Short mmCIF file of C-alpha atoms in Angstrom, two decimals:
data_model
loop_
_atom_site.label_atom_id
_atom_site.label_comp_id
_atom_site.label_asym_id
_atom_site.label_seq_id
_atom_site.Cartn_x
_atom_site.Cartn_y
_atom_site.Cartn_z
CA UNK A 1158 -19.12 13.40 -18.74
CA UNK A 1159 -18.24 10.93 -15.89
CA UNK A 1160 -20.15 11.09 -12.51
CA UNK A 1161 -16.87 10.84 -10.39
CA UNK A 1162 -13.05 11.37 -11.29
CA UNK A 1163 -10.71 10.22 -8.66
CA UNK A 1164 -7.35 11.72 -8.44
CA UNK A 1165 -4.60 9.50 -7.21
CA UNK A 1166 -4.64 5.36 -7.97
CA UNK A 1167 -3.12 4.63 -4.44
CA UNK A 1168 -5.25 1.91 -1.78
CA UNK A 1169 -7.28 4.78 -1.11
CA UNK A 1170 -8.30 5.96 -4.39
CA UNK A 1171 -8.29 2.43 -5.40
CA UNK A 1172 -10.75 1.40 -2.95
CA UNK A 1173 -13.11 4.64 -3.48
CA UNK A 1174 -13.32 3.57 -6.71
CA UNK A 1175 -14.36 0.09 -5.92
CA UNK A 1176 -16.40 1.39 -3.52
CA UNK A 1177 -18.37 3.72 -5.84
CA UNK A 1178 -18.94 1.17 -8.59
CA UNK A 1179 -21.28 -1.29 -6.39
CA UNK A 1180 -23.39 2.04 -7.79
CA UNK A 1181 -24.62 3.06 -11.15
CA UNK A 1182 -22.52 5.62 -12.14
CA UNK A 1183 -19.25 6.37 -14.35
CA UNK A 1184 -16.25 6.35 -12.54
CA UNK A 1185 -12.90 7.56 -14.17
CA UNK A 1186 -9.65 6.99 -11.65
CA UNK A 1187 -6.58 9.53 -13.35
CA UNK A 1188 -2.70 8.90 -11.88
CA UNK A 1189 0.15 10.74 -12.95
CA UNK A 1190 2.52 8.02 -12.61
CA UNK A 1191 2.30 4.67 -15.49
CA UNK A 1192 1.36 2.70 -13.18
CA UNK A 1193 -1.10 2.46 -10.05
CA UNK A 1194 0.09 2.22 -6.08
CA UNK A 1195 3.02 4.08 -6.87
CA UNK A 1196 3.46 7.02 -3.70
CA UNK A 1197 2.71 5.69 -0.29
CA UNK A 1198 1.16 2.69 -1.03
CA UNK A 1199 4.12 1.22 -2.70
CA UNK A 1200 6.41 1.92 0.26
CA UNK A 1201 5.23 1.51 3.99
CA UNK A 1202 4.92 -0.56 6.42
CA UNK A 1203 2.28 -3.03 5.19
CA UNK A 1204 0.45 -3.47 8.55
CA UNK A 1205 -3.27 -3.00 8.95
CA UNK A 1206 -3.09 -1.79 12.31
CA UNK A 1207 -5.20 -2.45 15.59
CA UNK A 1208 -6.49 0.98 16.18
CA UNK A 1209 -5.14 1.74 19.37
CA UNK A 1210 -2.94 4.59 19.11
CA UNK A 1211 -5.37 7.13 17.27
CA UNK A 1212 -6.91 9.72 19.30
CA UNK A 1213 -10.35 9.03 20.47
CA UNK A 1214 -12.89 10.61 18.98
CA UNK A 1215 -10.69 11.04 15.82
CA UNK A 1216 -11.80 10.32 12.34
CA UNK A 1217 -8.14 8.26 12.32
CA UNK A 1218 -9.54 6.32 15.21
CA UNK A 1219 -12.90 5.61 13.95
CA UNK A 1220 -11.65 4.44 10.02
CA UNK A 1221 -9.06 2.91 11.30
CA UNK A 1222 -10.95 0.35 13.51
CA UNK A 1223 -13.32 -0.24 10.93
CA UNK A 1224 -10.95 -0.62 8.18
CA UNK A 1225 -9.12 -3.61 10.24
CA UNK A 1226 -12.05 -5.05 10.93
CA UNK A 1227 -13.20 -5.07 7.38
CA UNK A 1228 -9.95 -6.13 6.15
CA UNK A 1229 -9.99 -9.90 6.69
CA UNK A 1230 -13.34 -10.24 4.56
CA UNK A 1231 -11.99 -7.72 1.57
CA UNK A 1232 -8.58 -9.87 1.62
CA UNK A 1233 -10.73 -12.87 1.10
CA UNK A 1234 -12.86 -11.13 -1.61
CA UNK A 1235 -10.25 -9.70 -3.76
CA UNK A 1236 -7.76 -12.81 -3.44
CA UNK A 1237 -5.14 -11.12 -1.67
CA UNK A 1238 -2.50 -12.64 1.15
CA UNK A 1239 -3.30 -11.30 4.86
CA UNK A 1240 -2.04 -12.84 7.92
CA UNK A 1241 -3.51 -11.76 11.24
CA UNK A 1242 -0.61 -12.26 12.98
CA UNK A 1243 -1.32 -9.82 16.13
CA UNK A 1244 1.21 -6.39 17.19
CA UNK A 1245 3.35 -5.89 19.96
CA UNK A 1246 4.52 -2.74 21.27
CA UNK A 1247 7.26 -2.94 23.53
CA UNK A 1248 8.40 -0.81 27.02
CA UNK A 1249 11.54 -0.74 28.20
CA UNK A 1250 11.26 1.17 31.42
CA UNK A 1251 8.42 2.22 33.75
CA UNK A 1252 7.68 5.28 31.97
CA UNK A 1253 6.72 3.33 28.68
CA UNK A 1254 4.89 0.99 30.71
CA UNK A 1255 2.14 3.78 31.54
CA UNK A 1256 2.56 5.31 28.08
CA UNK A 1257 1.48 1.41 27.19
CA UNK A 1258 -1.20 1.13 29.85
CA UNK A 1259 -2.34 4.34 28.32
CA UNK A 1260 -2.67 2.91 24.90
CA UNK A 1261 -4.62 0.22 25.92
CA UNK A 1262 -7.17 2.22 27.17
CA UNK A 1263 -7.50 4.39 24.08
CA UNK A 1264 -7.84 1.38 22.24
CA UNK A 1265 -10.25 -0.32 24.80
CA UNK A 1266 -12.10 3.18 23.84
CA UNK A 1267 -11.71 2.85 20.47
CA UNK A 1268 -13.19 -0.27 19.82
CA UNK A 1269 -10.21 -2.59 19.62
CA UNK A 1270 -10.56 -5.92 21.20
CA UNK A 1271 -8.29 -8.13 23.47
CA UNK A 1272 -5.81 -5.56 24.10
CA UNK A 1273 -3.50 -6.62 27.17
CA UNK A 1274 -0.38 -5.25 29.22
CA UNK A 1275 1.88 -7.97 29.87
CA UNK A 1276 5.13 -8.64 31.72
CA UNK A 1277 8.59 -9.43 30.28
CA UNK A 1278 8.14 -13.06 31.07
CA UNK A 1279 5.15 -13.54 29.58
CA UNK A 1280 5.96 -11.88 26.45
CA UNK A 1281 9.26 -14.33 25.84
CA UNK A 1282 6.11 -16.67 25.87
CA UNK A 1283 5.12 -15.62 22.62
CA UNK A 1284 8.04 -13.90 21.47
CA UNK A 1285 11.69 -15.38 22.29
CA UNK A 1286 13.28 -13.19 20.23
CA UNK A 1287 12.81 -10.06 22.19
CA UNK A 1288 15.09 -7.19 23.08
CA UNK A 1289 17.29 -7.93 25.99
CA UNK A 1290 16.29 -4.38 27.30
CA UNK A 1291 12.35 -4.49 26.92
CA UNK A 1292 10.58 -4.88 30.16
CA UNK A 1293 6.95 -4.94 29.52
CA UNK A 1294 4.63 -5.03 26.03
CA UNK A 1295 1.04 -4.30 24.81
CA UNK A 1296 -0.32 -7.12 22.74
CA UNK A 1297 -2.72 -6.88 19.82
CA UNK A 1298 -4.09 -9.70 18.61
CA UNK A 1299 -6.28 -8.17 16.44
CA UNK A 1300 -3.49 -6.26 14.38
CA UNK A 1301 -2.56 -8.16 10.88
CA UNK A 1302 0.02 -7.82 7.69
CA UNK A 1303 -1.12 -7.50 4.37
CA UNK A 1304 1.25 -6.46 1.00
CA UNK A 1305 -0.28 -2.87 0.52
CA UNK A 1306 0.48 -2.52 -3.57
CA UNK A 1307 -1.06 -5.85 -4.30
CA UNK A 1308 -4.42 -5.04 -2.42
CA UNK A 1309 -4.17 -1.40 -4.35
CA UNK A 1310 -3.70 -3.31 -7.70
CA UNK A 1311 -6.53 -5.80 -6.19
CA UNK A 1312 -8.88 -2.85 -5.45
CA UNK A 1313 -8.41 -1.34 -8.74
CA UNK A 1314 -8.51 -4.77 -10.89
CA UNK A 1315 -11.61 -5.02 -9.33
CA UNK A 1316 -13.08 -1.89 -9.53
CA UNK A 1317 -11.92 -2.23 -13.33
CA UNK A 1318 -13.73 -5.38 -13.91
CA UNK A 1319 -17.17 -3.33 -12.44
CA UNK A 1320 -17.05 -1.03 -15.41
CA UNK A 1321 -14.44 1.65 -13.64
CA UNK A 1322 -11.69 3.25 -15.97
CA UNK A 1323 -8.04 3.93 -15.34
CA UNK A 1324 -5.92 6.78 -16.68
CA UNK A 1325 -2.57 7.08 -16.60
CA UNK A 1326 -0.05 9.39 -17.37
CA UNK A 1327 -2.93 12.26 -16.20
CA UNK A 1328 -0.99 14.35 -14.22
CA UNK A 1329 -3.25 16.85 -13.27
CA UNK A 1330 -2.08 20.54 -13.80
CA UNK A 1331 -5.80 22.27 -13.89
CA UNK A 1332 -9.11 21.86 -12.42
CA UNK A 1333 -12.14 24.35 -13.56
CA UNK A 1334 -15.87 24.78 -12.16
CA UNK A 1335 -17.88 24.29 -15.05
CA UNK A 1336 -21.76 24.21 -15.06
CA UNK A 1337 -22.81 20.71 -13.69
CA UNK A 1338 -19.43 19.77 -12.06
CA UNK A 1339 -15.53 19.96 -13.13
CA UNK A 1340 -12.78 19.85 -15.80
CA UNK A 1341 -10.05 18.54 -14.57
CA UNK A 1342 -6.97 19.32 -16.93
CA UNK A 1343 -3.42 17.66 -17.71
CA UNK A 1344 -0.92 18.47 -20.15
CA UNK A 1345 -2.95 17.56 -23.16
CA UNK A 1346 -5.87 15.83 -21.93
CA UNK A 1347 -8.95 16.90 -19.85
CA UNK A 1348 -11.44 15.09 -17.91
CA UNK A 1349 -15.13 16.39 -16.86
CA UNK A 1350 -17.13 15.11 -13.91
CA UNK A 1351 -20.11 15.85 -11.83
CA UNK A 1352 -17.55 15.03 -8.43
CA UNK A 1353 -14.15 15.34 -8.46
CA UNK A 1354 -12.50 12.77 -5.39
CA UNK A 1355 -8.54 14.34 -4.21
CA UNK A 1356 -6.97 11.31 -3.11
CA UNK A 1357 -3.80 12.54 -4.51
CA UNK A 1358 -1.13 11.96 -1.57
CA UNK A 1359 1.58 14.38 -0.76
CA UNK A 1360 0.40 16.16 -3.61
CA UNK A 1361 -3.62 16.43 -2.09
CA UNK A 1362 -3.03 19.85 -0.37
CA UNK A 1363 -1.76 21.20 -4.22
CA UNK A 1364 -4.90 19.60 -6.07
CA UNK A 1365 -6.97 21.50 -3.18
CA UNK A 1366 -5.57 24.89 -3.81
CA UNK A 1367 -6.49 24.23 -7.64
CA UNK A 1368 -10.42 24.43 -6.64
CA UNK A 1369 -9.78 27.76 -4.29
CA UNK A 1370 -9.27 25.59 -1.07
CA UNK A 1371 -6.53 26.42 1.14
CA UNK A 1372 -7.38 24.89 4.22
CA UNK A 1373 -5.24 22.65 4.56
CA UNK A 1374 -1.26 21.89 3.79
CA UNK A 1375 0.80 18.11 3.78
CA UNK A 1376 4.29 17.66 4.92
CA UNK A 1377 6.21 14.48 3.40
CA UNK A 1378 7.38 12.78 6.09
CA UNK A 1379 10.53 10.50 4.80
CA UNK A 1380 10.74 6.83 6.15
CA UNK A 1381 13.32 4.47 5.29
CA UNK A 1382 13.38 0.86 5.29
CA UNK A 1383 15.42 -2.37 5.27
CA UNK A 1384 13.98 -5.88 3.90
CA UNK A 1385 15.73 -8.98 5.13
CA UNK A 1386 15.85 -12.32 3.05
CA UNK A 1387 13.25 -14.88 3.54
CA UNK A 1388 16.16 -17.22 5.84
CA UNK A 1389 15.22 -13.69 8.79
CA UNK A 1390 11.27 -13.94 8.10
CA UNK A 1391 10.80 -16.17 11.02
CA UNK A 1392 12.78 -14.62 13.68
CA UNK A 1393 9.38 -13.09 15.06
CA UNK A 1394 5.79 -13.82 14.68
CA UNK A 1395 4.19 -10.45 15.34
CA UNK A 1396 4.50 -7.10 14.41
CA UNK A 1397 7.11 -5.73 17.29
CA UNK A 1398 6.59 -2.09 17.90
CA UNK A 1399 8.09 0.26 20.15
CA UNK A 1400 6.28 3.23 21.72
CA UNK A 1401 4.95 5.73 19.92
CA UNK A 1402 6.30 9.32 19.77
CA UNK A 1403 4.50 12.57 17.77
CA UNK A 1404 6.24 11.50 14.76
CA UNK A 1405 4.62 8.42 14.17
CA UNK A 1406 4.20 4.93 15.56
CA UNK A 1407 8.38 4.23 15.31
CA UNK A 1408 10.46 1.77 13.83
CA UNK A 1409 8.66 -1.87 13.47
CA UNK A 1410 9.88 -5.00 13.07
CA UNK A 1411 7.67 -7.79 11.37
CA UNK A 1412 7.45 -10.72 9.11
CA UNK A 1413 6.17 -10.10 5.76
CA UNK A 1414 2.97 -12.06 4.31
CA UNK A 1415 5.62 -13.28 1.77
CA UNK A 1416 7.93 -14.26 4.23
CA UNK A 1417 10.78 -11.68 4.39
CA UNK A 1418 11.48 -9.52 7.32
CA UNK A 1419 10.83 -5.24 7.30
CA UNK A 1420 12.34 -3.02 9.50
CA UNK A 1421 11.87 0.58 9.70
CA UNK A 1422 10.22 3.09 9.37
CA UNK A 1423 12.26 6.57 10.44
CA UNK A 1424 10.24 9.52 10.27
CA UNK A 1425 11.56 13.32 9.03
CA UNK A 1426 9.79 15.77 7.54
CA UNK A 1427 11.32 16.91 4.54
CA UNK A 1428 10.55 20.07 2.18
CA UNK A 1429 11.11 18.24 -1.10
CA UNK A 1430 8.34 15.78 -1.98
CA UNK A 1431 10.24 13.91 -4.45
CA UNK A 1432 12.64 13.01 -2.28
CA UNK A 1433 13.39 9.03 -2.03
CA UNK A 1434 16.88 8.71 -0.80
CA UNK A 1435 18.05 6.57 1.87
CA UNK A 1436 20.85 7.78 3.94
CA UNK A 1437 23.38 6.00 5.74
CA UNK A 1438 22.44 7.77 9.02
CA UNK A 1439 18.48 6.77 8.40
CA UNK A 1440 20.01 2.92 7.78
CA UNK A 1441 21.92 3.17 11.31
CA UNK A 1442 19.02 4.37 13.21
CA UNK A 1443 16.57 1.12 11.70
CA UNK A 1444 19.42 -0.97 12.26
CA UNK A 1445 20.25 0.21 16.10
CA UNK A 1446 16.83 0.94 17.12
CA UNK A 1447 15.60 -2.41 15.35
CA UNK A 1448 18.51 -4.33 17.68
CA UNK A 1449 17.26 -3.03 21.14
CA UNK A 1450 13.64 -4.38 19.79
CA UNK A 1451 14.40 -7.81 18.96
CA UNK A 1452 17.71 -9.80 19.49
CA UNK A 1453 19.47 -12.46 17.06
CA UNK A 1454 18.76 -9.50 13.49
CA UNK A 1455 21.09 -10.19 10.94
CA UNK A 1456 21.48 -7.59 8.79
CA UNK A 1457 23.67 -8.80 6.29
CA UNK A 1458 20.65 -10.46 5.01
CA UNK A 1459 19.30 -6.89 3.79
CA UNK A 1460 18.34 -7.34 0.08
CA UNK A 1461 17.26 -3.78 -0.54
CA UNK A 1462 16.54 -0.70 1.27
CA UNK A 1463 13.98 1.36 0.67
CA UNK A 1464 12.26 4.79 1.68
CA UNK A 1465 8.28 6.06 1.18
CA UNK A 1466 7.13 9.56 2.22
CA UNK A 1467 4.08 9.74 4.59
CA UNK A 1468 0.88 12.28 3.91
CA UNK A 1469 0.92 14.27 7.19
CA UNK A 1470 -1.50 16.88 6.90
CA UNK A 1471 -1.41 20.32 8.90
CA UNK A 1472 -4.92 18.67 11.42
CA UNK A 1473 -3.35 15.88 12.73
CA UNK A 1474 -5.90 13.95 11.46
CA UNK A 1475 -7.57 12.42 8.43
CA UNK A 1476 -9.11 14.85 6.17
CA UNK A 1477 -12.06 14.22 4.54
CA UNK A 1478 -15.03 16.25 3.72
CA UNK A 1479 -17.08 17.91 0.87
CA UNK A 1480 -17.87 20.47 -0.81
CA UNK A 1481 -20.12 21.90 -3.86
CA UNK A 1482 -19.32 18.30 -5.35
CA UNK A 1483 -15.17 18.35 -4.48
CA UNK A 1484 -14.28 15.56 -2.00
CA UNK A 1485 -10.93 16.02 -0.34
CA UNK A 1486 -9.62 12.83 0.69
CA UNK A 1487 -6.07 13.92 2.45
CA UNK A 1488 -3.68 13.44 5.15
CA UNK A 1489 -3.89 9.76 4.88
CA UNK A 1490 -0.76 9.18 6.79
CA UNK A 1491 -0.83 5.79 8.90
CA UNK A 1492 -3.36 4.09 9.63
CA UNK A 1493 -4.12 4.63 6.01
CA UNK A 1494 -3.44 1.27 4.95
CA UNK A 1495 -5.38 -0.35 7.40
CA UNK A 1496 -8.24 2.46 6.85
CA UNK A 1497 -9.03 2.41 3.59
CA UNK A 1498 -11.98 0.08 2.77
CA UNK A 1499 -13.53 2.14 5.71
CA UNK A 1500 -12.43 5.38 4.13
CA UNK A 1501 -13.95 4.49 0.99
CA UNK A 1502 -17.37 3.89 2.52
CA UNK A 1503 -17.42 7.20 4.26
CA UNK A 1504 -16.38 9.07 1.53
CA UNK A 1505 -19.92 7.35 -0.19
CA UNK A 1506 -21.76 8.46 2.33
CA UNK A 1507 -20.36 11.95 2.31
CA UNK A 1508 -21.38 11.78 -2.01
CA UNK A 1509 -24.99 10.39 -0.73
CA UNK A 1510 -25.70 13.37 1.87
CA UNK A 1511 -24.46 16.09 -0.29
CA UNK A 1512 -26.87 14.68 -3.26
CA UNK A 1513 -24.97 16.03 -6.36
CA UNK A 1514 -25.37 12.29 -7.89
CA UNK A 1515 -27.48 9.25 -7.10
CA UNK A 1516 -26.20 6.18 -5.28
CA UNK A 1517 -28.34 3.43 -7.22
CA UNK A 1518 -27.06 0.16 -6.39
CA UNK A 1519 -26.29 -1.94 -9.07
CA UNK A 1520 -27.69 -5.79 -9.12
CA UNK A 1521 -24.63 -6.68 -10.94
CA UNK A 1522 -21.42 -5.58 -8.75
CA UNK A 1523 -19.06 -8.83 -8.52
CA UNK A 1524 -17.05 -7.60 -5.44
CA UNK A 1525 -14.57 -11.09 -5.90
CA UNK A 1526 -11.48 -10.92 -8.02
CA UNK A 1527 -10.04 -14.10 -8.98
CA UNK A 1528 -6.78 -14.69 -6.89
CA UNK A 1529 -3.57 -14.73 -9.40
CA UNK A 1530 -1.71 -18.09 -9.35
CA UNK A 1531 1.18 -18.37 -7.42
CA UNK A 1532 2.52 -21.17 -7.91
CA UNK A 1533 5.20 -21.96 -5.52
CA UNK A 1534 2.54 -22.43 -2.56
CA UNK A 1535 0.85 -25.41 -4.58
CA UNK A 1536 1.48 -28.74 -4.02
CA UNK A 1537 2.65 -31.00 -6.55
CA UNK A 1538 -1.00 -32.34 -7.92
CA UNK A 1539 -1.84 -29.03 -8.24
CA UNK A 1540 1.24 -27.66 -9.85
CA UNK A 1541 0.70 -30.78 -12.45
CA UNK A 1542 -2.88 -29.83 -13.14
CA UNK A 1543 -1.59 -26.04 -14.36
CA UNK A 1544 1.36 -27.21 -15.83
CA UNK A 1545 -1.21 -29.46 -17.74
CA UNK A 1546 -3.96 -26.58 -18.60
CA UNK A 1547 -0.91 -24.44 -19.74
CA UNK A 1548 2.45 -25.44 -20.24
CA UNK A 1549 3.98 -21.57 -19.75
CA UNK A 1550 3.59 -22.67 -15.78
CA UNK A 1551 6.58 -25.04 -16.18
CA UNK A 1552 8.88 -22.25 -17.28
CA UNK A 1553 10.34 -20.80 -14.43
CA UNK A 1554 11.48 -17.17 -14.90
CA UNK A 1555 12.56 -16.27 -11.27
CA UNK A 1556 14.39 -18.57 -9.63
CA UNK A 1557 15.05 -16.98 -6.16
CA UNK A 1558 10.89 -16.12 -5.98
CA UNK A 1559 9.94 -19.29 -8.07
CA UNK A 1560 8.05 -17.37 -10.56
CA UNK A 1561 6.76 -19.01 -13.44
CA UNK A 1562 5.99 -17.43 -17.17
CA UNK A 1563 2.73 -18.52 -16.78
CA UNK A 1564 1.93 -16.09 -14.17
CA UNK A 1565 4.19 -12.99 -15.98
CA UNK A 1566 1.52 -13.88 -18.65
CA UNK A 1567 -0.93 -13.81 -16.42
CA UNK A 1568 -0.04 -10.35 -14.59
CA UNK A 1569 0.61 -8.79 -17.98
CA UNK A 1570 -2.99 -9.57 -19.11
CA UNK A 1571 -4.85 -8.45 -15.63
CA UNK A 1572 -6.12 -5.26 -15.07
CA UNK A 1573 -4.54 -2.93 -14.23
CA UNK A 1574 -1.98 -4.29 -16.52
CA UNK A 1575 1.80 -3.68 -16.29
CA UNK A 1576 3.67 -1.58 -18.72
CA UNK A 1577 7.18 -2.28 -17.49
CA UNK A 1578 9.47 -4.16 -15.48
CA UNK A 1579 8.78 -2.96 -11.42
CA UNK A 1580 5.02 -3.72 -12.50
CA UNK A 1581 5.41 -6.93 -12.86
CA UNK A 1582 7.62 -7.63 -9.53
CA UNK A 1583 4.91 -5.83 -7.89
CA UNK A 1584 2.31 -8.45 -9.00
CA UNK A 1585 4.37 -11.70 -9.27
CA UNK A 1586 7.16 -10.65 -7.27
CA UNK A 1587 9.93 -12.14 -10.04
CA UNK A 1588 12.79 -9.90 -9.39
CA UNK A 1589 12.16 -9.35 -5.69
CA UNK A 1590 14.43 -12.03 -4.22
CA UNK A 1591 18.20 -12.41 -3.35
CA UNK A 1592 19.09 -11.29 -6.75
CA UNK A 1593 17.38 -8.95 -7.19
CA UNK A 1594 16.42 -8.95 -11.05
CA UNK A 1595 20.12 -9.87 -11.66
CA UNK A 1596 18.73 -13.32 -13.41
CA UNK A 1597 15.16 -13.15 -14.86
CA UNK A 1598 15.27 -9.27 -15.59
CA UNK A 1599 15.96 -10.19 -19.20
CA UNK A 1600 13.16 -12.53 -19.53
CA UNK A 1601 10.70 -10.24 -18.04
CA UNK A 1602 11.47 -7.68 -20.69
CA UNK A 1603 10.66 -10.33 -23.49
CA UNK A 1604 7.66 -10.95 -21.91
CA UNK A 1605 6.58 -7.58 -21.81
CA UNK A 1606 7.79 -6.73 -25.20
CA UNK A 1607 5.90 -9.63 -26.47
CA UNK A 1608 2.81 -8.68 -25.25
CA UNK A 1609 2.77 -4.92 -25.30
CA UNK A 1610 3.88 -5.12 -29.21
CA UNK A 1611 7.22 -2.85 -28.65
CA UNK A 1612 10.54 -3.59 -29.37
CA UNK A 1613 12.70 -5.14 -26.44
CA UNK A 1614 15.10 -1.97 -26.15
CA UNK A 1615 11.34 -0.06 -25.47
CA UNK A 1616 10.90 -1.72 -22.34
CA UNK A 1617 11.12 0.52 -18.75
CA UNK A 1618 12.09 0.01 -15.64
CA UNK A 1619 9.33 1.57 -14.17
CA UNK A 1620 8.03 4.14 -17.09
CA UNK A 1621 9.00 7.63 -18.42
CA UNK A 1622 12.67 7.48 -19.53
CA UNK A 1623 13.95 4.51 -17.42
CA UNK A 1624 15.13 2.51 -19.96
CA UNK A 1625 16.89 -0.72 -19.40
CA UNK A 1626 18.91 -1.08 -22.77
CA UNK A 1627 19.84 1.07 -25.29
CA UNK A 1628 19.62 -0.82 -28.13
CA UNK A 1629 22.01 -3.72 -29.88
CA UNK A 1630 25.70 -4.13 -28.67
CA UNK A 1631 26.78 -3.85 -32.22
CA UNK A 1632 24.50 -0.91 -33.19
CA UNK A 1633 25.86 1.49 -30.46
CA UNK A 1634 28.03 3.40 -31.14
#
């Protein structure tokens, strides 16, 4: 029997998990999907947020302000790229200028540091590109960018490495109340645990209901997305904002840590949580409201669209609590991201007042993951040196993203470890440039077959059936 079982491999999970094995216990983390970071934290915004636009008071406001202030040191720990680059929400009339002077003080109340209301001409200080029609901004310096599925996969490498295990393919159908804790159920596997953790997403108000608890539902709330080539990454500096409405904090525009441009999100509840699509009139609105925010956008740099589905719960604000050893963990809509090492340390302390397992520290937790090579930011000594300790780092794979074999290898041999093709773009990013895929896809599914010991027509896409070839040209018939 494990001591904790943690439903959903997203940041959140990813980090309670982490968090939970600086103690002695046995942690299992089950996801559905075949890979990790594959709901929310695979598409969003990838901002760790200031803090100032949760309610005061809040549980959203409290995590959240935590979480970014914990970020920096937990970027540094587990080798992943942050940039505190500092948000901007811009006003363009006198009405948005109090809703802005209104944010400030929330965040003032909040905890959030620095926070000023500043005039069109000084913002063009910082930011030339601006809208032609904004007339005033709050500035954040304290807000940051960080690439959400690599800190997931960061979190859960780590957590890993500190004795944690990872199941996938568990898609949980079943839990049951047994004597000292839970059997949690999938198709043909089950799970027992003394404390069962939902951090399951969209899905956390369904994995509720399974234990008898209906207090709660989740809407998905559909945003969609444009990323611009790495030639648009420096047309701003900062994360531009406009105000925020009740649907969410509205469409951004911001570098990337790795250099590209985002816009988006939209924001529309939707019924089906499945539902992925972008739409040509969700496109428009990025692209028009995206215009009015900053000037000079050109986007017929888009390399891919995208869309990821929020977890708005029915409170309006995070849910966590527990009870007779079942932790809901839900609603974790934005600021998730930014929230979750905080998240993970309140959900500890929840386990440690409740007393249905002991938190005995352990003497040897190694909270530091080694940082994967990426070997386009050395410099040329240092690119030698690899090249020299292992010769695979002279092969480049992915031309547009100057990815190297070395670090495929390298991915494919880290936990969590990739089983197809998307998994390794999410942790080298080969495929993820102009292209595409269109050149090094082929390579990447040698790799993989190589190392996983399956035949090259076995290889995914991104699991299940999404096979990439069929089989042999002259074998098809």
């Amino acid at each position: 029997m494990f001591d904790i079982a943690i439903i959903g491999a997203g940041v959140v999970g990813g980090f309670v998990a982490r968090e939970l094995s600086k103690y002695n216990l046995k942690i299992v983390l089950l996801e559905k999907m075949g890979d990790v970071a594959m709901g929310a934290t695979r598409a969003n915004s990838a901002i760790v947020h200031a803090g100032f636009d949760a309610k005061e008071g809040s549980l959203k406001a409290k995590l959240n302000v935590r979480g970014s202030d914990m970020m920096e040191g937990v970027a540094r720990e587990l080798g992943v790229k942050y940039s505190r680059c500092g948000s901007i929400v811009v006003g363009f009339s006198e009405e948005d200028r109090k809703t802005l002077l209104e944010l400030k003080e929330r965040g003032e109340k909040n905890g959030v540091r620095e926070l000023s209301v500043v005039s069109r001409d000084e913002l063009l200080k910082i930011e030339k590109n601006i809208g032609e029609g904004v007339t005033s901004a709050l500035i954040a310096p304290t807000g940051a960018i960080i690439c959400p599925y690599e800190l997931c996969m960061a979190a859960v490498g780590n957590a890993m490495d500190n004795g944690a295990r990872l199941m996938l393919d568990f898609d949980v159908r079943k839990i049951e109340k047994i004597g000292e804790g839970y059997e949690v159920f999938s198709e043909n596997k089950s799970v027992k645990a003394k404390i069962v953790i939902n951090c399951a997403g969209i899905y956390s108000d369904e994995i509720a209901r399974m234990v008898g608890d209906d207090s709660f539902s989740v809407k998905a709330r559909r945003g969609e997305y444009m990323l611009l080539d790495k030639e648009c990454g420096g047309l701003v500096s900062h994360t531009v904002f406009r105000c925020p409405s009740k649907m969410g904090k509205g469409i951004l525009v911001s570098p990337t840590v790795d250099g590209n441009l985002i816009l988006g999100p939209t924001a529309e509840d939707i019924d089906d949580k499945e539902d992925t699509r972008t739409t040509a009139e969700g496109l428009d609105s990025v692209r028009r409201q995206a215009a009015e925010q900053v000037s000079g956008i050109n986007f017929g740099k888009a390399i891919t669209s995208f869309t990821g589905l929020r977890s708005t719960g029915s409170t309006g604000d995070f849910i966590i609590n527990i009870k007779d050893g079942f932790v809901n963990v839900a609603g974790i809509e934005s600021p998730g991201l930014s929230s979750a090492p905080a998240i993970a340390e309140y959900v500890a302390e929840l386990i440690a007042g409740e007393g249905s397992v002991a938190l005995e520290k352990r003497d040897d937790f190694n909270p530091v993951r080694r940082p994967a090579h990426y070997f386009r930011e050395l410099s040329i000594d240092e690119k030698n040196e690899v090249i020299k300790n292992d010769p695979a780092f002279a092969h480049v794979i992915c031309r547009c993203e100057i990815v190297t074999e070395g670090e495929i290898l390298e991915a494919i041999r880290t936990n969590p470890k990739p089983r197809d093709v998307d998994g390794v773009k999410r942790r080298t990013r080969a495929s993820m440039g102009r292209c595409q895929g269109g050149f090094c896809t082929p390579y990447i599914i040698e790799l993989l077959s190589s190392e996983l010991g399956c035949d090259y027509d076995k290889v995914t896409k991104f699991g299940g059936e999404s096979y990439i070839n069929l089989g042999k040209t002259k074998e098809i018939e």
